Amino acid sequence: MQICRSKQAIRDCVGQWRHQGRPVALVATMGALHEGHLQLLTRARAWLDERGGGHIVTSIFVNPTQFDQAADLIHYPRDEANDLRLLDQAGCDAAFLPTVDEIYRPGAQSVVEVTGLSKMLIGRLRPGHFRGMTTIVTKLFNIVGPDVAAFGEKDYQQLTIVRQMVADLDMPVEILGVPTVREADGLAMSSRNRRLTPEDRKAATVLNRALDRGQEMVEQGCGLTALRGELRRILQSEPRATIGSIDIRDAQNLSRITRIDRSIVMLLAVRFGDVLLIDQRTACP
Ligand code: PAF
């Protein structure tokens, strides 16, 4: 696996592959890698193999512009040596690990924002977060020039926003959504899980229990109010959980719904101690 720390180095590396006429996949991460990230690589590899093979670039960059809380940025877990070992084992072809100065030149004034989708849901709780995310994803697309990029469905709003951005701005990259990977007890894998106390780690399984029940109810044809009430009841049954938000939206475009007559997504944000966890599930009546 090649390790590139500058834009020029990754461009040179990808340029050589392009010369061989092979497609390139990008997996964008902020490091602290776990099985959920490795699934993104597996999905990207399958896409490449269906086209006769190609190369995967994984970026590791803790992007300061998408953190609305300084403390969150400082506490974000970093473990470069372990990340590189996992990527190498997973068959990644190049890791791109730029510094903040390499990515953001002084005096930069341009941002990329998906104006509607970025302001709702998590965007309301974390102003500027999605603008930072779409700006860095655009920069990574411009630096690496991938044919395809894989994003986790766990960050459902992020995935929806990236799809919208790519369509709106005619970006020549295919976006793959990859299903959430869960621990054996159902907790969605996340770098944030490392910050949970053992008690909160156990309590956090309530998210998956609520979503399982919600999915069952939707499939049985329940109404919106009943679904919201049941999700709230299950989450409240866990004393260590503080509900941040429970949202039930159109799965396609995250618009509000008044009845469950199409594919919906249940989006949960729940705090355990000072750690905010999110989880989601789509379901069809
Ligand atoms: O999902 C993430 O880890 C980040 O938001 C991303 C896509 C790598 C952009 O910084």
JSON list of N, CA and C and ligand atoms in Angstrom, two decimals, residues 28-31 37 59 61-63 66 76 129 132-133 136-137 140 151 155 158, ligand 1:
[
{"chain": "A", "resi": 28, "resn": "ALA", "atom": "N", "xyz": [-13.58, 7.78, 1.82]},
{"chain": "A", "resi": 28, "resn": "ALA", "atom": "CA", "xyz": [-13.17, 8.93, 2.64]},
{"chain": "A", "resi": 28, "resn": "ALA", "atom": "C", "xyz": [-13.46, 8.63, 4.10]},
{"chain": "A", "resi": 29, "resn": "THR", "atom": "N", "xyz": [-12.46, 8.80, 4.97]},
{"chain": "A", "resi": 29, "resn": "THR", "atom": "CA", "xyz": [-12.67, 8.52, 6.39]},
{"chain": "A", "resi": 29, "resn": "THR", "atom": "C", "xyz": [-11.98, 9.60, 7.22]},
{"chain": "A", "resi": 30, "resn": "MET", "atom": "N", "xyz": [-12.31, 9.57, 8.52]},
{"chain": "A", "resi": 30, "resn": "MET", "atom": "CA", "xyz": [-11.58, 10.42, 9.46]},
{"chain": "A", "resi": 30, "resn": "MET", "atom": "C", "xyz": [-10.73, 9.53, 10.38]},
{"chain": "A", "resi": 31, "resn": "GLY", "atom": "N", "xyz": [-10.42, 8.33, 9.91]},
{"chain": "A", "resi": 31, "resn": "GLY", "atom": "CA", "xyz": [-9.57, 7.43, 10.70]},
{"chain": "A", "resi": 31, "resn": "GLY", "atom": "C", "xyz": [-10.33, 6.76, 11.82]},
{"chain": "A", "resi": 37, "resn": "HIS", "atom": "N", "xyz": [-15.87, 0.76, 8.39]},
{"chain": "A", "resi": 37, "resn": "HIS", "atom": "CA", "xyz": [-15.05, 1.35, 7.31]},
{"chain": "A", "resi": 37, "resn": "HIS", "atom": "C", "xyz": [-14.57, 0.26, 6.36]},
{"chain": "A", "resi": 59, "resn": "SER", "atom": "N", "xyz": [-8.82, 7.90, 2.21]},
{"chain": "A", "resi": 59, "resn": "SER", "atom": "CA", "xyz": [-8.28, 9.11, 2.83]},
{"chain": "A", "resi": 59, "resn": "SER", "atom": "C", "xyz": [-8.55, 9.05, 4.32]},
{"chain": "A", "resi": 61, "resn": "PHE", "atom": "N", "xyz": [-8.50, 11.83, 7.19]},
{"chain": "A", "resi": 61, "resn": "PHE", "atom": "CA", "xyz": [-8.33, 13.26, 7.45]},
{"chain": "A", "resi": 61, "resn": "PHE", "atom": "C", "xyz": [-9.41, 13.70, 8.42]},
{"chain": "A", "resi": 62, "resn": "VAL", "atom": "N", "xyz": [-8.99, 14.09, 9.61]},
{"chain": "A", "resi": 62, "resn": "VAL", "atom": "CA", "xyz": [-9.95, 14.60, 10.59]},
{"chain": "A", "resi": 62, "resn": "VAL", "atom": "C", "xyz": [-10.21, 16.06, 10.21]},
{"chain": "A", "resi": 63, "resn": "ASN", "atom": "N", "xyz": [-11.35, 16.25, 9.58]},
{"chain": "A", "resi": 63, "resn": "ASN", "atom": "CA", "xyz": [-11.64, 17.53, 8.92]},
{"chain": "A", "resi": 63, "resn": "ASN", "atom": "C", "xyz": [-12.13, 18.58, 9.91]},
{"chain": "A", "resi": 66, "resn": "GLN", "atom": "N", "xyz": [-15.76, 20.48, 9.82]},
{"chain": "A", "resi": 66, "resn": "GLN", "atom": "CA", "xyz": [-17.08, 19.88, 10.05]},
{"chain": "A", "resi": 66, "resn": "GLN", "atom": "C", "xyz": [-17.37, 19.65, 11.53]},
{"chain": "A", "resi": 76, "resn": "TYR", "atom": "N", "xyz": [-11.41, 13.70, 19.15]},
{"chain": "A", "resi": 76, "resn": "TYR", "atom": "CA", "xyz": [-11.66, 12.71, 18.10]},
{"chain": "A", "resi": 76, "resn": "TYR", "atom": "C", "xyz": [-10.54, 11.66, 18.12]},
{"chain": "A", "resi": 129, "resn": "HIS", "atom": "N", "xyz": [-21.88, 21.92, 10.09]},
{"chain": "A", "resi": 129, "resn": "HIS", "atom": "CA", "xyz": [-21.27, 20.58, 9.98]},
{"chain": "A", "resi": 129, "resn": "HIS", "atom": "C", "xyz": [-21.30, 20.06, 8.54]},
{"chain": "A", "resi": 132, "resn": "GLY", "atom": "N", "xyz": [-19.07, 21.87, 6.04]},
{"chain": "A", "resi": 132, "resn": "GLY", "atom": "CA", "xyz": [-17.68, 21.41, 6.15]},
{"chain": "A", "resi": 132, "resn": "GLY", "atom": "C", "xyz": [-17.50, 20.06, 5.49]},
{"chain": "A", "resi": 133, "resn": "MET", "atom": "N", "xyz": [-18.51, 19.18, 5.66]},
{"chain": "A", "resi": 133, "resn": "MET", "atom": "CA", "xyz": [-18.41, 17.84, 5.09]},
{"chain": "A", "resi": 133, "resn": "MET", "atom": "C", "xyz": [-18.44, 17.89, 3.56]},
{"chain": "A", "resi": 136, "resn": "ILE", "atom": "N", "xyz": [-15.12, 19.31, 2.16]},
{"chain": "A", "resi": 136, "resn": "ILE", "atom": "CA", "xyz": [-13.97, 18.40, 2.14]},
{"chain": "A", "resi": 136, "resn": "ILE", "atom": "C", "xyz": [-14.20, 17.26, 1.15]},
{"chain": "A", "resi": 137, "resn": "VAL", "atom": "N", "xyz": [-15.44, 16.76, 1.06]},
{"chain": "A", "resi": 137, "resn": "VAL", "atom": "CA", "xyz": [-15.68, 15.66, 0.12]},
{"chain": "A", "resi": 137, "resn": "VAL", "atom": "C", "xyz": [-15.44, 16.15, -1.32]},
{"chain": "A", "resi": 140, "resn": "LEU", "atom": "N", "xyz": [-11.73, 16.32, -1.82]},
{"chain": "A", "resi": 140, "resn": "LEU", "atom": "CA", "xyz": [-11.15, 14.98, -2.00]},
{"chain": "A", "resi": 140, "resn": "LEU", "atom": "C", "xyz": [-11.47, 14.43, -3.39]},
{"chain": "A", "resi": 151, "resn": "PHE", "atom": "N", "xyz": [-19.93, 5.41, 0.82]},
{"chain": "A", "resi": 151, "resn": "PHE", "atom": "CA", "xyz": [-20.30, 6.08, 2.08]},
{"chain": "A", "resi": 151, "resn": "PHE", "atom": "C", "xyz": [-21.25, 5.17, 2.85]},
{"chain": "A", "resi": 155, "resn": "ASP", "atom": "N", "xyz": [-24.60, 7.08, 8.44]},
{"chain": "A", "resi": 155, "resn": "ASP", "atom": "CA", "xyz": [-24.71, 8.54, 8.37]},
{"chain": "A", "resi": 155, "resn": "ASP", "atom": "C", "xyz": [-25.64, 8.86, 7.21]},
{"chain": "A", "resi": 158, "resn": "GLN", "atom": "N", "xyz": [-25.83, 12.35, 5.76]},
{"chain": "A", "resi": 158, "resn": "GLN", "atom": "CA", "xyz": [-24.60, 12.64, 5.01]},
{"chain": "A", "resi": 158, "resn": "GLN", "atom": "C", "xyz": [-24.66, 12.01, 3.62]},
{"chain": "B", "resi": 1, "resn": "PAF", "atom": "O1", "xyz": [-18.11, 10.27, 7.48]},
{"chain": "B", "resi": 1, "resn": "PAF", "atom": "C1", "xyz": [-16.99, 10.77, 7.70]},
{"chain": "B", "resi": 1, "resn": "PAF", "atom": "O2", "xyz": [-16.11, 10.16, 8.32]},
{"chain": "B", "resi": 1, "resn": "PAF", "atom": "C2", "xyz": [-16.71, 12.19, 7.24]},
{"chain": "B", "resi": 1, "resn": "PAF", "atom": "O3", "xyz": [-17.84, 12.99, 7.32]},
{"chain": "B", "resi": 1, "resn": "PAF", "atom": "C3", "xyz": [-16.10, 12.24, 5.83]},
{"chain": "B", "resi": 1, "resn": "PAF", "atom": "C4", "xyz": [-17.07, 11.74, 4.78]},
{"chain": "B", "resi": 1, "resn": "PAF", "atom": "C5", "xyz": [-14.82, 11.43, 5.79]},
{"chain": "B", "resi": 1, "resn": "PAF", "atom": "C6", "xyz": [-15.74, 13.69, 5.48]},
{"chain": "B", "resi": 1, "resn": "PAF", "atom": "O4", "xyz": [-14.83, 14.23, 6.37]}
]
